[in-house]
Coordinates of C-alpha atoms in Angstrom, one line a residue:
M54 CA 73.9 4.9 14.9
K55 CA 71.9 1.7 14.9
K56 CA 73.0 -1.2 12.7
F57 CA 70.1 -0.9 10.3
I58 CA 70.6 2.9 9.9
F59 CA 74.3 2.3 9.0
I60 CA 73.5 -0.5 6.6
A61 CA 70.6 1.4 5.0
V62 CA 72.8 4.5 4.5
L63 CA 75.4 2.3 2.8
V64 CA 72.9 0.6 0.6
N65 CA 71.5 3.9 -0.6
L66 CA 75.0 5.4 -0.8
F67 CA 76.4 2.6 -3.1
Y68 CA 73.2 2.8 -5.2
S69 CA 73.3 6.5 -5.7
C70 CA 76.9 7.8 -5.5
Q71 CA 77.4 10.1 -8.4
N72 CA 81.2 10.3 -8.2
L73 CA 81.7 6.6 -8.8
T74 CA 82.5 5.3 -12.3
S75 CA 79.9 2.7 -13.3
L76 CA 78.3 1.0 -16.2
N77 CA 75.5 -1.5 -16.4
G78 CA 76.8 -4.5 -18.2
G79 CA 75.0 -7.6 -16.8
Y80 CA 75.8 -11.2 -16.5
G81 CA 77.0 -13.3 -19.4
R82 CA 77.3 -10.5 -21.9
V83 CA 81.1 -10.4 -21.9
P84 CA 83.1 -13.6 -22.4
E85 CA 85.8 -12.5 -19.9
L86 CA 83.3 -12.7 -17.1
N87 CA 83.6 -16.5 -17.4
M88 CA 87.2 -16.5 -16.2
E89 CA 87.5 -18.8 -13.3
V90 CA 89.2 -18.0 -10.0
E91 CA 92.3 -20.2 -9.3
K92 CA 91.6 -22.8 -6.7
D93 CA 94.1 -21.5 -4.2
K94 CA 92.5 -18.1 -4.4
A95 CA 88.9 -19.2 -4.2
L96 CA 87.0 -18.1 -1.1
S97 CA 84.7 -20.6 0.5
Q98 CA 81.0 -20.1 1.3
E99 CA 79.9 -21.7 4.5
K100 CA 76.5 -23.3 5.0
F101 CA 74.2 -20.9 6.8
F102 CA 71.1 -21.5 8.9
L103 CA 68.8 -18.7 7.8
S104 CA 66.9 -17.1 10.6
D105 CA 66.1 -13.7 12.0
S106 CA 69.2 -13.8 14.2
G107 CA 71.3 -15.2 11.4
I108 CA 70.4 -12.3 9.1
A109 CA 71.4 -9.8 11.9
Y110 CA 74.7 -11.7 12.2
F111 CA 75.3 -11.5 8.5
L112 CA 74.6 -7.7 8.4
D113 CA 77.1 -7.4 11.3
I114 CA 79.8 -9.1 9.2
V115 CA 79.2 -6.8 6.2
S116 CA 79.0 -3.8 8.5
S117 CA 82.3 -4.7 10.1
N118 CA 84.0 -5.1 6.7
I119 CA 82.9 -1.6 5.7
R120 CA 83.7 0.1 9.0
N121 CA 87.2 -1.5 9.3
N122 CA 88.1 -1.0 5.6
T123 CA 88.9 -4.7 5.5
T124 CA 91.3 -5.2 2.6
R125 CA 92.2 -8.4 0.7
T126 CA 95.4 -8.1 -1.4
Y127 CA 96.3 -10.1 -4.5
M128 CA 99.7 -9.8 -6.1
D129 CA 98.8 -11.4 -9.4
G130 CA 96.0 -13.0 -11.4
N131 CA 93.0 -12.0 -13.5
A132 CA 90.0 -13.5 -11.6
F133 CA 89.4 -12.9 -7.9
D134 CA 86.9 -13.8 -5.2
L135 CA 86.0 -11.1 -2.7
Y136 CA 83.6 -11.0 0.3
L137 CA 80.9 -8.3 0.4
G138 CA 82.1 -5.0 1.9
E139 CA 85.8 -5.8 1.6
Y140 CA 88.3 -3.9 -0.5
I141 CA 90.4 -5.8 -3.0
A142 CA 93.9 -4.3 -3.6
I143 CA 95.8 -5.3 -6.8
P144 CA 99.2 -3.7 -7.5
T145 CA 99.2 -2.3 -11.1
T146 CA 101.0 -0.1 -13.5
A147 CA 97.7 1.0 -14.9
Y148 CA 97.0 4.7 -15.2
N149 CA 93.2 4.3 -15.7
F150 CA 90.5 1.7 -15.8
T151 CA 87.3 1.2 -17.7
V152 CA 84.2 -0.8 -16.8
L153 CA 83.7 -4.0 -18.7
A154 CA 80.5 -5.2 -17.0
T155 CA 78.7 -5.2 -13.7
P156 CA 75.5 -6.8 -12.3
N157 CA 72.3 -4.9 -13.1
V158 CA 73.0 -2.9 -9.9
N159 CA 76.0 -0.9 -11.0
S160 CA 77.1 0.3 -7.6
Y161 CA 80.7 0.1 -6.3
D162 CA 83.7 2.0 -5.2
A163 CA 86.8 1.7 -7.5
F164 CA 89.9 3.8 -7.9
I165 CA 93.7 3.6 -8.5
R166 CA 95.9 5.1 -5.9
G167 CA 99.6 4.7 -5.3
G168 CA 100.0 2.0 -7.9
I169 CA 97.2 -0.1 -6.5
F170 CA 93.7 -0.7 -8.0
Y171 CA 91.1 -0.8 -5.2
F172 CA 87.5 -2.1 -5.5
R173 CA 84.7 -2.6 -3.1
S174 CA 80.9 -3.2 -3.4
L175 CA 78.1 -4.2 -1.1
Y176 CA 76.4 -6.2 -3.8
Q177 CA 76.8 -9.8 -4.8
G178 CA 77.7 -10.4 -8.4
K179 CA 80.5 -10.3 -11.0
F180 CA 82.3 -7.1 -11.9
G181 CA 84.7 -6.7 -14.8
F182 CA 87.3 -4.0 -15.4
V183 CA 90.0 -3.3 -18.0
L184 CA 93.2 -1.8 -16.5
E185 CA 94.8 0.6 -19.0
K186 CA 98.6 0.8 -19.1
Y187 CA 101.1 3.0 -20.9
G188 CA 103.1 1.1 -23.5
E189 CA 101.7 -2.3 -22.4
N190 CA 98.7 -4.4 -23.2
S191 CA 95.7 -3.7 -21.0
Q192 CA 94.7 -6.2 -18.4
T193 CA 91.2 -7.5 -17.9
I194 CA 90.2 -8.5 -14.4
V195 CA 87.0 -10.1 -13.0
I196 CA 85.9 -9.8 -9.4
N197 CA 83.4 -12.2 -8.1
N198 CA 81.9 -10.3 -5.1
K199 CA 80.0 -12.8 -2.9
A200 CA 78.8 -13.5 0.6
P201 CA 80.8 -15.6 3.0
Y202 CA 77.7 -17.8 3.4
Q203 CA 75.4 -19.8 1.2
I204 CA 72.0 -18.0 1.4
S205 CA 69.0 -18.9 -0.7
A206 CA 66.9 -16.2 -2.3
F207 CA 63.8 -18.4 -1.8
D208 CA 64.4 -18.9 1.9
L209 CA 65.2 -15.2 2.5
N210 CA 62.1 -14.1 0.7
N211 CA 60.1 -16.5 2.9
I212 CA 61.5 -14.8 6.0
I213 CA 60.6 -11.4 4.6
S214 CA 57.0 -12.6 4.1
K215 CA 57.0 -13.9 7.7
N216 CA 58.3 -10.6 9.0
V217 CA 55.5 -8.8 7.1
E218 CA 52.8 -11.0 8.5
E219 CA 54.2 -10.4 12.0
Q220 CA 54.5 -6.7 11.3
D221 CA 57.9 -6.8 13.0
I222 CA 59.6 -3.7 11.5
G223 CA 62.9 -4.4 13.2
K224 CA 63.3 -7.9 11.7
L225 CA 61.8 -6.7 8.4
K226 CA 64.5 -4.0 8.1
N227 CA 67.2 -6.5 8.4
S228 CA 65.7 -9.1 6.0
V229 CA 65.0 -6.5 3.3
Q230 CA 68.4 -5.0 3.5
A231 CA 70.0 -8.4 3.3
F232 CA 67.9 -9.2 0.2
K233 CA 69.0 -6.0 -1.5
I234 CA 72.7 -6.8 -0.8
L235 CA 72.6 -10.5 -1.7
F236 CA 70.2 -10.5 -4.7
P237 CA 70.4 -7.0 -6.3
E238 CA 69.3 -8.4 -9.7
S239 CA 66.2 -10.1 -8.4
S240 CA 62.8 -8.9 -9.7
R241 CA 61.6 -9.2 -6.1
V242 CA 63.9 -6.4 -4.8
K243 CA 61.1 -3.8 -5.5
D244 CA 58.5 -6.0 -3.7
A245 CA 60.8 -6.3 -0.7
S246 CA 61.5 -2.6 -0.5
F247 CA 57.8 -1.8 -0.9
A248 CA 57.0 -4.2 2.0
L249 CA 59.4 -2.3 4.2
F250 CA 58.1 1.1 3.0
N251 CA 54.5 0.1 3.7
Q252 CA 55.4 -1.1 7.2
G253 CA 57.3 2.2 7.8
V254 CA 54.2 4.1 6.8
T255 CA 52.1 2.0 9.2
N256 CA 54.6 2.6 12.0
N257 CA 55.1 6.2 11.2
D258 CA 58.8 5.5 10.9
R259 CA 60.4 8.6 9.2
Q260 CA 63.8 7.0 8.7
V261 CA 62.4 3.9 7.0
V262 CA 59.9 5.8 4.8
S263 CA 62.6 8.3 3.6
S264 CA 65.2 5.6 3.0
E265 CA 62.9 3.2 1.1
A266 CA 61.2 5.9 -0.9
T267 CA 64.5 7.1 -2.1
F268 CA 65.6 3.6 -2.9
L269 CA 62.5 2.8 -4.9
E270 CA 62.6 6.1 -6.8
E271 CA 66.3 5.8 -7.8
N272 CA 66.5 2.1 -8.5
C273 CA 63.2 0.6 -9.5
Q274 CA 60.8 1.0 -12.5
L275 CA 57.7 2.3 -10.9
S276 CA 54.2 2.4 -12.4
S277 CA 52.1 5.6 -12.0
E278 CA 50.1 3.8 -9.3
E279 CA 53.3 2.9 -7.4
K280 CA 54.5 6.4 -7.7
I281 CA 51.3 7.7 -6.2
K282 CA 51.7 5.2 -3.4
V283 CA 55.2 6.4 -2.6
L284 CA 54.1 10.1 -2.7
L285 CA 51.1 9.6 -0.4
G286 CA 53.2 7.5 2.0
R287 CA 55.8 10.3 2.2
E288 CA 53.2 12.9 2.7
K289 CA 51.6 11.0 5.6
V290 CA 54.8 10.4 7.5
L291 CA 57.2 13.2 6.4
N292 CA 54.7 16.0 6.0
N293 CA 56.5 18.6 3.8
D294 CA 60.0 17.7 4.8
Y295 CA 61.4 16.2 1.6
S296 CA 62.0 16.9 -2.1
L297 CA 60.5 15.3 -5.2
S298 CA 62.5 13.1 -7.5
K299 CA 62.7 13.9 -11.2
I300 CA 60.8 10.7 -12.0
Y301 CA 57.5 12.5 -11.2
F302 CA 57.9 15.3 -13.7
N303 CA 57.2 13.5 -17.0
F304 CA 53.8 15.1 -17.4
K305 CA 52.9 13.5 -20.8
E306 CA 53.7 10.0 -19.7
N307 CA 52.1 10.2 -16.3
T308 CA 48.5 9.2 -15.7
I309 CA 45.9 11.9 -15.0
E310 CA 45.7 10.7 -11.4
L311 CA 49.5 10.9 -10.9
N312 CA 49.7 14.4 -12.4
E313 CA 47.0 15.5 -10.0
V314 CA 48.8 14.0 -7.0
V315 CA 52.1 15.6 -8.0
K316 CA 50.5 19.0 -8.6
N317 CA 48.8 19.0 -5.2
N318 CA 52.1 17.8 -3.6
I319 CA 54.1 20.7 -5.1
I320 CA 51.6 23.3 -4.0
K321 CA 51.4 21.7 -0.5
R322 CA 55.1 21.8 0.1
G323 CA 55.3 25.4 -1.1
R324 CA 58.9 25.7 -2.2
P325 CA 58.9 24.6 -5.9
T326 CA 62.1 24.0 -7.8
A327 CA 62.5 25.1 -11.5
E328 CA 61.4 21.6 -12.6
E329 CA 58.4 21.7 -10.3
L330 CA 57.4 25.1 -11.6
N331 CA 57.7 23.9 -15.2
F332 CA 55.5 20.9 -14.2
L333 CA 52.8 23.2 -12.8
E334 CA 52.9 25.3 -16.0
E335 CA 52.4 22.1 -18.1
F336 CA 49.5 21.1 -15.8
Y337 CA 48.0 24.6 -16.1
S338 CA 48.2 24.6 -19.9
V339 CA 46.1 21.4 -20.0
K340 CA 43.8 22.0 -17.0
P341 CA 43.8 25.7 -16.0
S342 CA 42.2 26.8 -12.7
R343 CA 42.0 29.9 -10.6
E344 CA 43.6 28.0 -7.7
L345 CA 46.6 26.9 -9.8
A346 CA 47.0 30.4 -11.4
N347 CA 47.1 31.9 -7.9
S348 CA 49.7 29.4 -6.7
L349 CA 51.9 30.0 -9.8
G350 CA 51.6 33.8 -9.2
V351 CA 52.7 33.4 -5.6
F352 CA 55.6 31.1 -6.4
Y353 CA 56.9 33.3 -9.2
F354 CA 56.7 36.4 -7.1
R355 CA 58.5 34.6 -4.3
S356 CA 61.3 33.5 -6.6
G357 CA 61.8 37.0 -8.0
N358 CA 60.2 36.5 -11.4
I359 CA 57.9 39.6 -11.3
A360 CA 56.8 39.2 -15.0
K361 CA 55.4 35.7 -14.6
G362 CA 54.1 36.4 -11.1
T363 CA 52.1 39.4 -12.5
H364 CA 50.8 37.4 -15.4
Y365 CA 49.4 34.5 -13.4
S366 CA 48.0 36.9 -10.7
E367 CA 46.0 39.0 -13.1
N368 CA 42.2 38.7 -13.1
K369 CA 40.7 40.5 -16.0
G370 CA 36.9 40.3 -15.9
G371 CA 37.0 36.9 -14.2
L372 CA 39.0 35.4 -17.1
L373 CA 41.8 33.0 -16.3
P374 CA 45.4 34.1 -17.5
A375 CA 46.5 32.4 -20.7
P376 CA 49.0 29.6 -20.2
L377 CA 52.7 30.5 -20.8
K378 CA 54.0 27.5 -22.7
S379 CA 57.6 28.5 -22.8
S380 CA 60.0 26.5 -20.6
F381 CA 61.3 28.0 -17.3
T382 CA 64.6 28.9 -18.8
E383 CA 63.3 30.6 -21.9
T384 CA 62.3 34.3 -22.3
I385 CA 58.8 34.7 -21.1
L386 CA 55.8 36.0 -23.0
N387 CA 56.3 39.5 -24.5
N388 CA 54.2 41.7 -22.2
T389 CA 54.8 44.9 -24.0
T390 CA 52.0 47.5 -24.3
E391 CA 51.1 49.5 -27.4
G392 CA 53.6 52.4 -27.3
N393 CA 56.6 50.3 -26.2
T394 CA 59.6 50.6 -28.5
T395 CA 61.5 47.6 -29.9
E396 CA 64.5 48.7 -27.8
N397 CA 62.4 48.5 -24.6
T398 CA 61.0 45.1 -25.5
E399 CA 64.5 43.7 -26.1
N400 CA 65.7 45.2 -22.8
N401 CA 62.8 43.7 -20.9
N402 CA 63.4 40.3 -22.5
E403 CA 67.1 40.4 -21.6
T404 CA 66.2 41.4 -18.0
N405 CA 63.7 38.6 -17.7
T406 CA 66.2 36.1 -19.1
V407 CA 68.8 37.1 -16.6
E408 CA 66.3 36.9 -13.7
E409 CA 65.2 33.5 -14.8
N410 CA 68.7 32.2 -15.1
I411 CA 69.4 33.4 -11.6
N412 CA 66.2 31.8 -10.3
L413 CA 67.2 28.5 -12.1
E414 CA 70.6 28.5 -10.4
Y415 CA 69.0 29.1 -7.0
N416 CA 66.2 26.5 -7.5
T417 CA 68.7 23.9 -8.6
F418 CA 70.8 24.6 -5.5
I419 CA 67.8 24.5 -3.1
S420 CA 66.6 21.2 -4.6
D421 CA 69.8 19.4 -3.6
Y422 CA 70.0 21.4 -0.4
D423 CA 66.5 20.2 0.7
K424 CA 67.5 16.6 -0.2
G425 CA 70.6 16.9 2.0
V426 CA 68.6 18.3 4.9
T427 CA 66.2 15.4 4.7
Y428 CA 69.1 12.9 5.0
Y429 CA 70.6 15.0 7.8
K430 CA 67.4 15.0 9.8
N431 CA 67.1 11.2 9.4
E432 CA 70.6 10.9 10.7
D433 CA 71.8 9.5 7.3
Y434 CA 75.0 11.6 7.7
A435 CA 77.0 9.8 5.0
E436 CA 74.2 10.6 2.4
A437 CA 73.9 14.2 3.8
I438 CA 77.7 14.7 3.3
L439 CA 77.5 13.3 -0.2
V440 CA 74.7 15.6 -1.3
L441 CA 75.7 18.7 0.5
E442 CA 79.4 18.6 -0.5
K443 CA 78.2 18.6 -4.2
I444 CA 76.5 22.0 -3.9
I445 CA 79.2 23.8 -2.0
P446 CA 80.6 25.3 -5.2
Q447 CA 77.1 26.7 -5.9
A448 CA 76.6 28.2 -2.4
K449 CA 76.6 32.0 -2.7
P450 CA 77.0 34.4 0.3
E451 CA 73.6 35.9 -0.5
Y452 CA 71.8 32.6 -0.1
K453 CA 70.3 32.4 3.4
E454 CA 70.9 28.6 3.3
T455 CA 74.7 28.9 2.8
Q456 CA 75.4 29.5 6.5
E457 CA 73.2 26.6 7.5
L458 CA 74.9 24.5 4.8
Y459 CA 78.3 25.1 6.6
F460 CA 76.8 23.9 9.9
L461 CA 75.1 20.9 8.5
L462 CA 78.3 19.7 6.8
G463 CA 80.4 20.5 9.8
N464 CA 78.2 18.7 12.2
S465 CA 77.8 15.7 9.9
Y466 CA 81.5 15.3 9.7
Y467 CA 81.7 15.9 13.5
V468 CA 79.2 13.1 14.2
T469 CA 81.0 10.7 11.8
G470 CA 84.4 11.4 13.4
N471 CA 86.1 13.4 10.6
Q472 CA 87.5 16.1 12.8
S473 CA 89.5 17.9 10.1
K474 CA 86.5 18.4 7.8
A475 CA 84.3 19.2 10.7
K476 CA 86.7 22.0 11.7
E477 CA 86.9 23.3 8.2
Y478 CA 83.1 23.9 8.0
L479 CA 82.3 24.8 11.6
E480 CA 84.9 27.6 11.5
K481 CA 82.8 29.1 8.7
V482 CA 79.7 29.4 10.8
T483 CA 79.2 33.1 11.8
L484 CA 77.5 34.9 14.6
E485 CA 74.4 35.5 12.5
N486 CA 73.7 31.7 12.5
S487 CA 71.5 30.5 15.4
K488 CA 73.7 27.4 15.6
Y489 CA 76.8 29.5 16.3
P490 CA 77.0 28.5 20.0
E491 CA 76.8 24.8 19.1
A492 CA 79.4 25.2 16.3
Q493 CA 81.8 26.9 18.7
Y494 CA 81.3 24.3 21.4
K495 CA 82.1 21.5 19.0
L496 CA 85.1 23.4 17.6
G497 CA 86.4 23.7 21.2
D498 CA 86.1 19.9 21.5
I499 CA 87.9 19.4 18.2
Y500 CA 90.7 21.8 19.2
F501 CA 91.3 20.0 22.5
K502 CA 91.3 16.6 20.8
K503 CA 93.9 17.9 18.3
G504 CA 96.1 19.0 21.1
E505 CA 95.3 22.8 20.8
R506 CA 94.5 23.1 24.5
A507 CA 94.9 26.9 24.7
K508 CA 92.7 27.5 21.7
A509 CA 90.1 25.1 23.1
I510 CA 90.0 26.9 26.5
K511 CA 89.6 30.3 24.8
T512 CA 86.7 28.9 22.6
F513 CA 84.9 27.4 25.6
E514 CA 85.4 30.6 27.6
G515 CA 83.8 32.6 24.8
V516 CA 80.8 30.3 24.6
S517 CA 80.3 30.1 28.4
K518 CA 80.5 33.9 28.7
N519 CA 78.4 35.0 25.7
Y520 CA 75.8 32.2 25.7
N521 CA 75.7 31.1 29.3
S522 CA 71.9 30.7 29.2
T523 CA 72.1 28.1 26.4
V524 CA 72.8 24.4 26.7
W525 CA 76.1 25.0 24.9
G526 CA 77.1 27.6 27.3
R527 CA 76.4 25.3 30.2
K528 CA 78.2 22.4 28.5
S529 CA 81.2 24.7 27.9
I530 CA 81.4 25.5 31.6
I531 CA 81.5 21.8 32.4
Y532 CA 84.1 21.1 29.7
L533 CA 86.3 24.0 31.1
R534 CA 86.2 22.5 34.6
S535 CA 87.5 19.2 33.2
L536 CA 90.4 21.1 31.5
K537 CA 91.5 23.1 34.5

């Protein structure tokens, strides 16, 4: 992948990883953060001539540290310097750690493995941890994560402004990503991300629009006007190929204009989640319309909720259906008729509750699935893996997306070079999946690279025989010739 895509993936990954322990502490709030690094352990920061080529060089350095898992080991001490993207390795008898403080951007990778405490972050700032030990006093450590060069926020912001004026999206990508990494606490981070987002919309750049929209939604306080701007930009460039963040569903706090845009967006994309359906119901209770009632009816029928689908689809004498104000997970309105017994009513309500719980599980699954697919299509494979792995436990055989989930994860691991994980998921792709020939071809490649020559040949022979008219069948024939 291109350098920007790699860095952008890492920026969003470190911002949004949900398996990382983190706590927003902030500078100066904890006295221990004032501990100074010993002179012999201090890392220097070289003077740096800031230019477009200089920014590209800086990103290359950070990229290299991440790719190569560059590690800096310290045997003792409490305060340490570390360059961006590097791991610090500190031998310890600790069994656990807690977060003391971080910069406002609380994004990092930290864990204890084999008697060593490891830490890494892309972001400049001070990070404090308490290492907890059995039968010993705990140890407080402070890590000053910094760039190897002296770079001014003022100068970098000027370069961003110049890139915006020139409408040079290539240079703007680099300068904005550098600003996020170097000055994560700056109030100008949102402005920088919006500048890149706007240029992405102008250039119809799907990767930039998707990446920056996600960044803005997950890390910045957005006004209703700014949320509308992000939504409309996404619609223009990504069409219907994305999912909505939870930040759009606070109906009571949104402006009337934002609620209207969100409502239209949900209907346009046509695959509402449980939260989106609940939002539409809130909207309907305030501003009912035949169009919205029809949409709700269709969506509920499609999700298997016959009772709600029927309610919103009814048209009695031209009157609009009454709003159902219960939440999506609650038992719906009692639709019993005059002769129904109490027992039948209870049975109906129990059935409806079970149906809605099933629908809720599926809609939660599909929401994360769609997000992972968006990352995958934008070649943000690290993010795709992060999101899709999380929903594997919820993937049921009856879901039509489950088979596609196996392929997406398998191919993401294949592209990023993790052959073992790629093999694990690609072997689950069945004949019913349209991607089966591609999965088999890539499995053959994995088998060969792992030294399983006979298995590789058998796999390629199967693809070339059964799918000879496809590109994967033809590629299998070529691969076989190289093996024989």
